[in-house]
Coordinates of N, CA and C in Angstrom, one line a residue:
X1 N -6.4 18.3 24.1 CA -7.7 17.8 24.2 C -8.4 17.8 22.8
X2 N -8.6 18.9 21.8 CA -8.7 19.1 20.6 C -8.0 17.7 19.7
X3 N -6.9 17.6 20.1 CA -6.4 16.5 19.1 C -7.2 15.4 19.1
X4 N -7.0 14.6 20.4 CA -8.1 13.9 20.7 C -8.9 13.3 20.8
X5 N -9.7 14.9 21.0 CA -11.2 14.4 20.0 C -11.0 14.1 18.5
X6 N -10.8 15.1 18.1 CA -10.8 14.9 16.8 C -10.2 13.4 16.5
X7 N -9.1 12.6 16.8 CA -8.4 11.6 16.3 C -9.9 10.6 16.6
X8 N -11.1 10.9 17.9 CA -11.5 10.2 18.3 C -12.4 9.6 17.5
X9 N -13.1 11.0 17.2 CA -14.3 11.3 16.3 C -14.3 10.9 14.4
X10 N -13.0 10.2 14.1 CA -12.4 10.3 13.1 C -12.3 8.5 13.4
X11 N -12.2 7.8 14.0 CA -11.9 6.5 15.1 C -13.8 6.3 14.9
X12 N -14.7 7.0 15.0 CA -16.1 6.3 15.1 C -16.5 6.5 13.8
X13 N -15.8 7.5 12.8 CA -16.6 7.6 11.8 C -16.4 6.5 10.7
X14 N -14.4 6.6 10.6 CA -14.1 5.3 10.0 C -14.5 3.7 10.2
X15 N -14.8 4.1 12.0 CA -14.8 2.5 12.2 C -13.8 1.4 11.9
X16 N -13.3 -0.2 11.3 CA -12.7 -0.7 10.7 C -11.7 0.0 10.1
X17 N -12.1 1.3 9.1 CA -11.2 1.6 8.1 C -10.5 2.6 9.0
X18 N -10.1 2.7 10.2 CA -9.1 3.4 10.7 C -8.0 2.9 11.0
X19 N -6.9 3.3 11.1 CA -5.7 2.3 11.4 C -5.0 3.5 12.5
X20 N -4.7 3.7 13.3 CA -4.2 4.6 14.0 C -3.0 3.7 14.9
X21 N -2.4 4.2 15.8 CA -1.4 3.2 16.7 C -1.7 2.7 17.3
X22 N -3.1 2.1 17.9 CA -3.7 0.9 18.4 C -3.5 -0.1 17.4
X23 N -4.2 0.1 16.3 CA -4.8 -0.6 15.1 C -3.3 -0.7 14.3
X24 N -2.2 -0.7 14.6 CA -1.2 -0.7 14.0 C -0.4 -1.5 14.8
X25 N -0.5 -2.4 15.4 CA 0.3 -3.0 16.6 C 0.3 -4.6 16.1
X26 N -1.0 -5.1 15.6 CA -0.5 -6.3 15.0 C 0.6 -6.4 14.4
X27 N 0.6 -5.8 13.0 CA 0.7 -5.5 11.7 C 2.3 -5.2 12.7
X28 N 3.2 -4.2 13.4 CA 4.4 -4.0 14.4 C 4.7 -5.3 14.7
X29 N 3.7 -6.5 15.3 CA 4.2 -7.6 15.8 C 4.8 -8.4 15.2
X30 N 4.1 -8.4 13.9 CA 4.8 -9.3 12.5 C 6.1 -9.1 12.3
X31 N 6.4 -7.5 12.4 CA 7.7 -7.1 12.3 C 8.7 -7.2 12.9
X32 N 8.5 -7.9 13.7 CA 9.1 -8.0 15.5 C 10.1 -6.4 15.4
X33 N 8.9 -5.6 15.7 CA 9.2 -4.5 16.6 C 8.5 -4.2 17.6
X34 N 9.4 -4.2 18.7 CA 9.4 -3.8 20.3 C 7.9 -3.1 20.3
X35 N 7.5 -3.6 21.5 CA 5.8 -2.8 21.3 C 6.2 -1.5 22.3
X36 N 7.0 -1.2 22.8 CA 7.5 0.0 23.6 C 7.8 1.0 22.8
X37 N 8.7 0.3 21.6 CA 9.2 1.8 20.3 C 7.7 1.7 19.7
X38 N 6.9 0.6 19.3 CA 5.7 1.0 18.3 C 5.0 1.9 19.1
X39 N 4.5 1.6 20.4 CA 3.6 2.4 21.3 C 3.9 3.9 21.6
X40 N 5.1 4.0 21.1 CA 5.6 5.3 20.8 C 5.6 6.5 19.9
X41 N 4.8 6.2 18.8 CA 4.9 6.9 18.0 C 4.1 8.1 17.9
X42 N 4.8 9.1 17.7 CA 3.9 10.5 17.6 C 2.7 10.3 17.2
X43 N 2.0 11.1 17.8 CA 0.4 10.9 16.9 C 0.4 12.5 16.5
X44 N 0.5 12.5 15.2 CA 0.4 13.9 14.8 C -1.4 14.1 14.3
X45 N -1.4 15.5 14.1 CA -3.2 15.6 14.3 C -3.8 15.5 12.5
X46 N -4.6 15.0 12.5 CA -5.5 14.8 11.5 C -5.5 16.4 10.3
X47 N -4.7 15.8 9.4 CA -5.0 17.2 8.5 C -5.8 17.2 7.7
X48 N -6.8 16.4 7.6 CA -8.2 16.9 7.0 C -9.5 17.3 7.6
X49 N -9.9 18.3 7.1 CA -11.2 18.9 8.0 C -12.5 17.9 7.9
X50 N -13.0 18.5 8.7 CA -14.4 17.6 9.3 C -15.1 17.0 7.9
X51 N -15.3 18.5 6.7 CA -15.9 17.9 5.4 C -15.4 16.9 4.8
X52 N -14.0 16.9 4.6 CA -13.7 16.4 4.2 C -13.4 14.4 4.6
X53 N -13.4 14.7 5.7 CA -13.3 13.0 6.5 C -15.0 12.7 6.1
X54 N -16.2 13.3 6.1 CA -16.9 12.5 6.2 C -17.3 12.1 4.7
X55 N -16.7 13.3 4.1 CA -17.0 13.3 2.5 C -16.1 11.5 1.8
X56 N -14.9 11.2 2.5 CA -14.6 10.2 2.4 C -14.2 8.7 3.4
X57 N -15.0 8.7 4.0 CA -15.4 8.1 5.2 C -16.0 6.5 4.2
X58 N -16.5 6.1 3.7 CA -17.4 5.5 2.8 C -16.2 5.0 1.9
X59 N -15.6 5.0 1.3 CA -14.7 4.3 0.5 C -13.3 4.3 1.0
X60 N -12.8 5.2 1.7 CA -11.0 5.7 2.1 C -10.6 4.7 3.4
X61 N -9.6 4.6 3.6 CA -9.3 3.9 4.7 C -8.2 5.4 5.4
X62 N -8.4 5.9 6.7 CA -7.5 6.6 7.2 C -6.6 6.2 8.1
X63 N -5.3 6.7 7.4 CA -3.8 5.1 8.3 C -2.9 6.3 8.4
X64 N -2.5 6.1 9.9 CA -1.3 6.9 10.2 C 0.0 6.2 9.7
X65 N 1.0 7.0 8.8 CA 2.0 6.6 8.4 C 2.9 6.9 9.4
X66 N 3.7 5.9 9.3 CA 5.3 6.5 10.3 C 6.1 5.4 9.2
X67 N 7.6 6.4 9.0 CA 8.8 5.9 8.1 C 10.0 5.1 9.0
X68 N 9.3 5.6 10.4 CA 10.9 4.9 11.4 C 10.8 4.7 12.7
X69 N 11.0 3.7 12.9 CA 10.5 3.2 14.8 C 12.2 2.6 15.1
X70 N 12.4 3.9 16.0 CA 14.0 3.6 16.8 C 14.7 3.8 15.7
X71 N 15.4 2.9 15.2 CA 16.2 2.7 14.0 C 15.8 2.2 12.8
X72 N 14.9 1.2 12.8 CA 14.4 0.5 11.8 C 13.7 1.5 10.9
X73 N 13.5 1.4 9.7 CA 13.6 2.0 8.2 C 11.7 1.4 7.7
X74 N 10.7 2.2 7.2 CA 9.9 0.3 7.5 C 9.5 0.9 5.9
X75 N 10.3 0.8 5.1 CA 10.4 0.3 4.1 C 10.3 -0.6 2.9
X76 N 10.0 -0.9 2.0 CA 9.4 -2.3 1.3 C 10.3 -3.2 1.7
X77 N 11.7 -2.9 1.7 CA 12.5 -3.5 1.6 C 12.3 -4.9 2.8
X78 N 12.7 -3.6 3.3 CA 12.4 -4.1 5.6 C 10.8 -5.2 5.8
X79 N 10.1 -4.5 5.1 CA 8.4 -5.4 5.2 C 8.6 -6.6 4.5
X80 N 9.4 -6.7 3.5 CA 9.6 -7.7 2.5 C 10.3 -8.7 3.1
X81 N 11.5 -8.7 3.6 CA 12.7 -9.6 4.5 C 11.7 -10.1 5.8
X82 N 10.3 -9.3 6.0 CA 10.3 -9.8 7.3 C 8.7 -10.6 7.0
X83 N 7.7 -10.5 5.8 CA 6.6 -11.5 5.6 C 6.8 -12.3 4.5
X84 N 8.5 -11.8 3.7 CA 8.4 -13.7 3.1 C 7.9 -13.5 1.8
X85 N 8.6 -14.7 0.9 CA 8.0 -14.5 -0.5 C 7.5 -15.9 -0.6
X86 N 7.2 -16.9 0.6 CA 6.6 -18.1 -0.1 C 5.5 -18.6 0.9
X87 N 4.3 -18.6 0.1 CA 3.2 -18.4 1.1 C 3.0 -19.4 1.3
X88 N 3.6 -21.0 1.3 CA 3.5 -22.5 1.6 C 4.7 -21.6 3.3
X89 N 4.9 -21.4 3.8 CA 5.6 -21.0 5.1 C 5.0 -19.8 6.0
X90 N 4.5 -19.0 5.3 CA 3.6 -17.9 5.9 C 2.5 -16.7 4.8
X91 N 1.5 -16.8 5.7 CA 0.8 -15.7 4.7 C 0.1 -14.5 5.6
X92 N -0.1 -13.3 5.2 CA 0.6 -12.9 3.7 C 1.9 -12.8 3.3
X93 N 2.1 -12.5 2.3 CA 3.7 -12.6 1.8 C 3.7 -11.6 0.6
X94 N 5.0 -11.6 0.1 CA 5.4 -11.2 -1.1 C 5.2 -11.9 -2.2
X95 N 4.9 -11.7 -3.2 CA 5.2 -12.3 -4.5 C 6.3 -12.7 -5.1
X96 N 6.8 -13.8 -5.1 CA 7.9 -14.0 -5.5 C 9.4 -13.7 -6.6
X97 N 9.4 -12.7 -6.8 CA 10.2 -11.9 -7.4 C 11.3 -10.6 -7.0
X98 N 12.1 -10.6 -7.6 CA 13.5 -10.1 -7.2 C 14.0 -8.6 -8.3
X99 N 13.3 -8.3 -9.3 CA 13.7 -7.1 -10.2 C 14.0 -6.1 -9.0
X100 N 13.1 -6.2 -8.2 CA 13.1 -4.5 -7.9 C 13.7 -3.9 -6.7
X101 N 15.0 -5.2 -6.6 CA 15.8 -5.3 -5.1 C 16.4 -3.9 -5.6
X102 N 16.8 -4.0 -6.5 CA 17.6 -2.7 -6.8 C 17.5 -1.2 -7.2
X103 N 15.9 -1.7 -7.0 CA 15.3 0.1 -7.6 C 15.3 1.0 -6.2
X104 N 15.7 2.4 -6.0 CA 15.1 3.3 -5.0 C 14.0 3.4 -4.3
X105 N 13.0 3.0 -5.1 CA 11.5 3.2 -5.0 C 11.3 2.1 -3.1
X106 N 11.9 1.3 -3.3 CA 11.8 0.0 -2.1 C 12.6 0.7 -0.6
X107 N 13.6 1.4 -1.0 CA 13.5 2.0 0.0 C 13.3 3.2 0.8
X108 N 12.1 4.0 0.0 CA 12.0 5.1 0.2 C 10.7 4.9 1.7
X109 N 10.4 5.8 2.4 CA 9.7 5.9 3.8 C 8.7 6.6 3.6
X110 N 7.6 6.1 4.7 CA 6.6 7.3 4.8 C 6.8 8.4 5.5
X111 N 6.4 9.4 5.4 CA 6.4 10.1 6.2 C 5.3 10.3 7.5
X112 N 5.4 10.9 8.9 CA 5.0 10.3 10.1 C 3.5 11.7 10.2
X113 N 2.7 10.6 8.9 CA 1.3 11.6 9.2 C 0.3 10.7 8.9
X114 N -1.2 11.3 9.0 CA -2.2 10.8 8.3 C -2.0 10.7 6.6
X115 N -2.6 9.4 6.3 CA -3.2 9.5 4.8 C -4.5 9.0 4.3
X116 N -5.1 9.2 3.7 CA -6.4 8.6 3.2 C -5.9 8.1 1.7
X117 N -6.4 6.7 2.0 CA -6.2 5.6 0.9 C -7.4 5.3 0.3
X118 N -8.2 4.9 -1.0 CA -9.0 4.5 -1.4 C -9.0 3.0 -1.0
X119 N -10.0 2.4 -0.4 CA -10.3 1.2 -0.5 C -10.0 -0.3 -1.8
X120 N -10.9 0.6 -2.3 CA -11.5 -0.5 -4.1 C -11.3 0.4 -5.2
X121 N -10.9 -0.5 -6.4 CA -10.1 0.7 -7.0 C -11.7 1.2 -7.9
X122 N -11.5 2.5 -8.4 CA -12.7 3.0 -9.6 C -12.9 2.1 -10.3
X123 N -14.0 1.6 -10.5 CA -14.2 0.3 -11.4 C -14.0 1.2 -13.1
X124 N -14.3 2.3 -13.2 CA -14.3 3.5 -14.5 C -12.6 3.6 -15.2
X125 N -11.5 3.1 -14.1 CA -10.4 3.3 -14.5 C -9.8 1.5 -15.0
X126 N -10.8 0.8 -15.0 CA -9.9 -0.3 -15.4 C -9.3 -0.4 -16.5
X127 N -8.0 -0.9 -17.0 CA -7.3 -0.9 -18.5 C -7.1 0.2 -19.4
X128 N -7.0 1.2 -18.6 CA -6.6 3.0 -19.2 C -5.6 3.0 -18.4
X129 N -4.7 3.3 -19.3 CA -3.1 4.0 -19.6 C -3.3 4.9 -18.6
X130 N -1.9 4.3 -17.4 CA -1.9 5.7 -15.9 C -2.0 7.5 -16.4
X131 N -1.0 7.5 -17.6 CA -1.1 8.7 -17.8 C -2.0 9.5 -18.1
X132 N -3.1 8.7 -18.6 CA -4.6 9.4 -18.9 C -5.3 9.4 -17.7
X133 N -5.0 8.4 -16.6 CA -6.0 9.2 -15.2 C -4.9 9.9 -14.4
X134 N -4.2 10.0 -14.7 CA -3.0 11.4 -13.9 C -3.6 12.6 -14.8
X135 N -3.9 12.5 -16.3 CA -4.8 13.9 -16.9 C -6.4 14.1 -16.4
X136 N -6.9 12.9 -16.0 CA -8.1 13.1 -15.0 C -8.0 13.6 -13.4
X137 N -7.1 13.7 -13.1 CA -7.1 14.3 -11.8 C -6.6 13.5 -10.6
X138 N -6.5 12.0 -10.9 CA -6.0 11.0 -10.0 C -4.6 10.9 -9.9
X139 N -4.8 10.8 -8.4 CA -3.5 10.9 -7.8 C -2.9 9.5 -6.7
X140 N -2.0 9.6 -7.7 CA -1.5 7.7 -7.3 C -1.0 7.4 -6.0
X141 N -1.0 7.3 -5.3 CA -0.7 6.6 -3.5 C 1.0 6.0 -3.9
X142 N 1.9 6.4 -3.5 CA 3.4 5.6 -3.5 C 2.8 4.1 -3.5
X143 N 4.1 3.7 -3.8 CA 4.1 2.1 -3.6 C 4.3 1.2 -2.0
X144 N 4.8 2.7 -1.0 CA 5.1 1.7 0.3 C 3.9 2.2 0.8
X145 N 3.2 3.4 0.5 CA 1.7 3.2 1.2 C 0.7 2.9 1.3
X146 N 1.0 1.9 -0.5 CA 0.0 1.0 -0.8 C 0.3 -0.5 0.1
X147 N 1.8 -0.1 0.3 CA 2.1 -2.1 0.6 C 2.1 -2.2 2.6
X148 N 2.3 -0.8 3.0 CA 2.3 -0.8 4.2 C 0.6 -0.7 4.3
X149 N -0.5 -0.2 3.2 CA -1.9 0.2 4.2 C -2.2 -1.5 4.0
X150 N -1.8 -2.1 2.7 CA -2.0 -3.8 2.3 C -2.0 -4.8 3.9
X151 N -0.8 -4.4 4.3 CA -0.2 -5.4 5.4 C -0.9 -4.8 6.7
X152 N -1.2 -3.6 7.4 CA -1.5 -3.4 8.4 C -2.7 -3.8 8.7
X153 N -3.7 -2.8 7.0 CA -4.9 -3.4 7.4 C -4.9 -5.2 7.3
X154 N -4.5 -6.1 6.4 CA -4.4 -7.0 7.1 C -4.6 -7.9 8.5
X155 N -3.4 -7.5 8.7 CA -3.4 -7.7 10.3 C -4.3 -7.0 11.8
X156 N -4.9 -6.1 10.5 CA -6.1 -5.4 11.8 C -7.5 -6.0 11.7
X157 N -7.8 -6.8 10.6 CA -9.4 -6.7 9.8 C -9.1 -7.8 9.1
X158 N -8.0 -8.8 9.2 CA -8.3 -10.2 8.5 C -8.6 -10.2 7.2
X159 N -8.8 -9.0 6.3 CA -8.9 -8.8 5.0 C -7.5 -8.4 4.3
X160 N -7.9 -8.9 2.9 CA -6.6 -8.3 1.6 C -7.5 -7.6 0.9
X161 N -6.6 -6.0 1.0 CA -7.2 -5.2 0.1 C -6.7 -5.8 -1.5
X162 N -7.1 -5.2 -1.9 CA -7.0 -5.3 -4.1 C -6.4 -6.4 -3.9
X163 N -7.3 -7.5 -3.7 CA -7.2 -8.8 -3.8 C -7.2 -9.8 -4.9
X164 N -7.8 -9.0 -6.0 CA -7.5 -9.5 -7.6 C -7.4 -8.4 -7.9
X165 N -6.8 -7.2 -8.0 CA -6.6 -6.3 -8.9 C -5.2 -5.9 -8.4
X166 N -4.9 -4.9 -9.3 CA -3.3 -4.2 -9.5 C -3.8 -2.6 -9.4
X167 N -3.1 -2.3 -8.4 CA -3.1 -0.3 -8.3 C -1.8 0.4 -9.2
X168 N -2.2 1.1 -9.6 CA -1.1 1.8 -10.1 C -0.5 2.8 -8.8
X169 N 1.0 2.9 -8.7 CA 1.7 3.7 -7.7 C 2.3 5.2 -8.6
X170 N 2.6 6.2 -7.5 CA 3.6 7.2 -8.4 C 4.4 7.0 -8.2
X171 N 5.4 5.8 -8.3 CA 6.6 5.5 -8.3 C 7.1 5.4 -9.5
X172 N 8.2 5.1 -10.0 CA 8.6 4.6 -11.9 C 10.2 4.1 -11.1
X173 N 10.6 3.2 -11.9 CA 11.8 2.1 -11.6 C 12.8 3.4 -12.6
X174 N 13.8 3.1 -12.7 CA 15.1 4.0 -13.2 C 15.4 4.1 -14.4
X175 N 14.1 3.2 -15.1 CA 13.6 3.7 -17.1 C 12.4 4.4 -16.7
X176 N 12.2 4.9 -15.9 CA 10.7 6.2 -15.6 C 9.8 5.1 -15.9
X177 N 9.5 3.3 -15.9 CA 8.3 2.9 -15.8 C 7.8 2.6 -14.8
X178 N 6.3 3.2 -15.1 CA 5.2 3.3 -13.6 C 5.4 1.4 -12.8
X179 N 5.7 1.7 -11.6 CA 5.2 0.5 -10.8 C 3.6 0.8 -10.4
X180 N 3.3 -0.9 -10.3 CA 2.1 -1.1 -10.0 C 2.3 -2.2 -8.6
X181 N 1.0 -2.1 -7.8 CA 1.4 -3.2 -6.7 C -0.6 -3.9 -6.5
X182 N -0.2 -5.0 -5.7 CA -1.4 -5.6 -5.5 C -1.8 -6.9 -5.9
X183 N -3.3 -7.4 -6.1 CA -3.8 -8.1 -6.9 C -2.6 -9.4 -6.0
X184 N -3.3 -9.7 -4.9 CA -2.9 -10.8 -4.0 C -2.7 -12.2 -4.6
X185 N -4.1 -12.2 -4.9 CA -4.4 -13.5 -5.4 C -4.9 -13.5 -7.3
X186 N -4.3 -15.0 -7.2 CA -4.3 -15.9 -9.2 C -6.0 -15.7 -9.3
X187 N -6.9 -15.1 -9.7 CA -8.0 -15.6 -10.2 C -8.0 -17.1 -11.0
X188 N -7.0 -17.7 -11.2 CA -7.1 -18.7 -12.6 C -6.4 -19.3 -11.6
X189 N -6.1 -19.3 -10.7 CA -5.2 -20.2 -9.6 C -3.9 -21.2 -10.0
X190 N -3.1 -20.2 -10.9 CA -2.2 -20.4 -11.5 C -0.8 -19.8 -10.9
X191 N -0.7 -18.4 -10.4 CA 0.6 -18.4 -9.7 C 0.1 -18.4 -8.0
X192 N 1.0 -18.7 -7.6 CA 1.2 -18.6 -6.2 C 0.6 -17.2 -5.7
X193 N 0.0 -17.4 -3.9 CA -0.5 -15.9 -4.0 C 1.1 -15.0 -3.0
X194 N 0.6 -13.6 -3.1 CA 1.7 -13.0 -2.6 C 1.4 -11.5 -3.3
X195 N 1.6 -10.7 -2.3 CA 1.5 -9.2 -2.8 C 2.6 -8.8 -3.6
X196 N 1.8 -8.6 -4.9 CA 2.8 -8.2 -6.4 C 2.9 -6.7 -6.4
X197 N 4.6 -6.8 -7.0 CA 4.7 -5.5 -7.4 C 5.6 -5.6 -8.5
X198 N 5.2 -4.6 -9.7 CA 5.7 -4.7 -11.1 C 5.7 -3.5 -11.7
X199 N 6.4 -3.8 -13.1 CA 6.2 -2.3 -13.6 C 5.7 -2.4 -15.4
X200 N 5.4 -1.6 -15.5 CA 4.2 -1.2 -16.7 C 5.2 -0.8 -17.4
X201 N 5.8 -1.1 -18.8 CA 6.8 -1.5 -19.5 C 6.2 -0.3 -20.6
X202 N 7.2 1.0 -20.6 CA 6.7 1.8 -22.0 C 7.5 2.1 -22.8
X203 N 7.0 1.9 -24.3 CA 7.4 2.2 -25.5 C 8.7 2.6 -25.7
X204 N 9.7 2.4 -26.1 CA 10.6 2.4 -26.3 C 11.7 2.6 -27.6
X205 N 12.4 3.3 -27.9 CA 12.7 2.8 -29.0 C 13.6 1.5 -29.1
X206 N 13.7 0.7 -27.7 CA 14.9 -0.8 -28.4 C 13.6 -1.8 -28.7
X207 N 12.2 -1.1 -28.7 CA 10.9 -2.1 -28.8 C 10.8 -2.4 -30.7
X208 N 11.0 -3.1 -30.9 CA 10.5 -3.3 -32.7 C 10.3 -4.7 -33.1
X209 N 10.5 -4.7 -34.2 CA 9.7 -5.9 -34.8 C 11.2 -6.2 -35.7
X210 N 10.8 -7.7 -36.0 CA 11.6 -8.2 -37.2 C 10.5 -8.8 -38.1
X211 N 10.9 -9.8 -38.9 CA 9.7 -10.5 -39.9 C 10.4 -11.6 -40.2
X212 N 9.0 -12.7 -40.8 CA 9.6 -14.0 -40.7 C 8.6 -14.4 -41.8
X213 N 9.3 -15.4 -42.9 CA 8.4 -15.7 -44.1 C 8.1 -17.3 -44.3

C-alpha cells in the first residue's frame, strides 16, 4: 500500500513529467512489444524521498527505466532498428548516421528503476568543456537514458525534448571521447531532423598542423 501511494503521490506531483508503466505503453507500441510483457513490468518503489521529489518536480522528468521486456534488450541499438533513420517515412527517428554501430555504449541497458532526468538543459552550461561541469558537480545521464526518456516522453506528451540543443552523456566511444545526444531539429533547416548522437573529438596527439606558402 505504501508503494502505491507513494508512486501515486509522485504521479500528481509530476503530472506530464511522469512516465511510469501506463505512460510508457505508447512509446512499447512503437516497439511492437506485446502489451502483456510491457504491462508486466516490476514497478520497483521510488528511491527518492519526499524532499527531494518536490525539490525537483519543476524541471526533472521522473521515468521508470527497465533494460528488458521478455527477451528483448531495449537498447539504442533495438530503439534505433525500430524508429528509423529517415524521417520522410516516420517521425521521430534517428539521425542519420552509422559511426557508432560499433561502439559498446549502444548496447548497454537500463537498469529496472526510477530516474530523474532534467528537462532543459542549464542555460549557464552552454559551450564549456564537459570536463569542467563534471568539476562542477554535474552528473551526466547515459546516452540510452537520454534517448529512451527522448522517445517515451514523446510518445506520452507529443513533445521533443532538447529539441535544438545537444546533452552531453557519460558515455565516451573506445578513444574515451564524450558522446553527446539530442538537438532533434536543424535550427538553419539544413540537415534533416532525427535524434543525434555524436562524439566530442579530443585533442590528440595525431591532431597537428602542416603549412602552406
Amino acid at each position: 500500500m505504501e508503494r502505491r501511494t507513494t508512486i501515486e503521490k509522485a504521479k500528481t506531483l509530476y503530472k506530464e513529467n511522469f512516465i511510469g508503466i501506463k505512460e510508457l505503453q505508447p512509446f512499447f507500441r512503437k516497439l511492437d512489444i506485446p502489451a502483456e510483457l510491457s504491462q508486466g513490468i516490476e514497478m520497483p518503489d521510488i528511491p527518492y524521498s519526499t524532499e527531494e521529489l518536490n525539490k525537483y518536480a519543476k524541471d526533472y522528468i521522473l521515468i521508470l527505466g527497465t533494460g528488458k521486456i521478455g527477451n528483448i534488450n531495449l537498447s539504442i541499438r533495438f530503439i534505433r532498428d525500430k524508429m528509423g533513420i529517415n524521417p520522410d517515412i516516420s517521425e521521430p527517428c534517428f539521425y542519420n548516421q552509422d559511426w557508432y554501430l560499433k561502439e559498446n555504449f549502444i548496447d548497454t541497458i537500463l537498469e529496472n528503476k526510477w530516474y530523474l532526468i532534467r528537462k532543459n538543459v542549464f542555460e549557464e552550461t552552454r559551450a564549456i568543456q564537459p570536463n569542467e561541469l563534471i568539476k562542477k558537480g554535474i552528473v551526466f545521464p547515459s546516452a540510452i537514458l537520454c534517448t529512451y526518456t527522448f522517445f517515451s516522453y514523446y510518445f506520452y506528451n507529443d513533445e521533443l525534448l532538447w529539441k535544438y540543443d545537444f546533452v552531453w552523456s557519460s558515455d565516451v566511444d573506445h578513444n574515451g571521447d564524450r558522446i553527446y545526444v539530442g538537438k532533434y531539429k536543424d535550427m538553419d533547416e539544413i540537415n534533416k531532423n532525427g535524434f543525434s548522437i555524436h562524439r566530442h573529438l579530443a585533442l590528440r596527439d595525431c591532431y597537428s598542423a602542416i603549412n602552406t606558402i
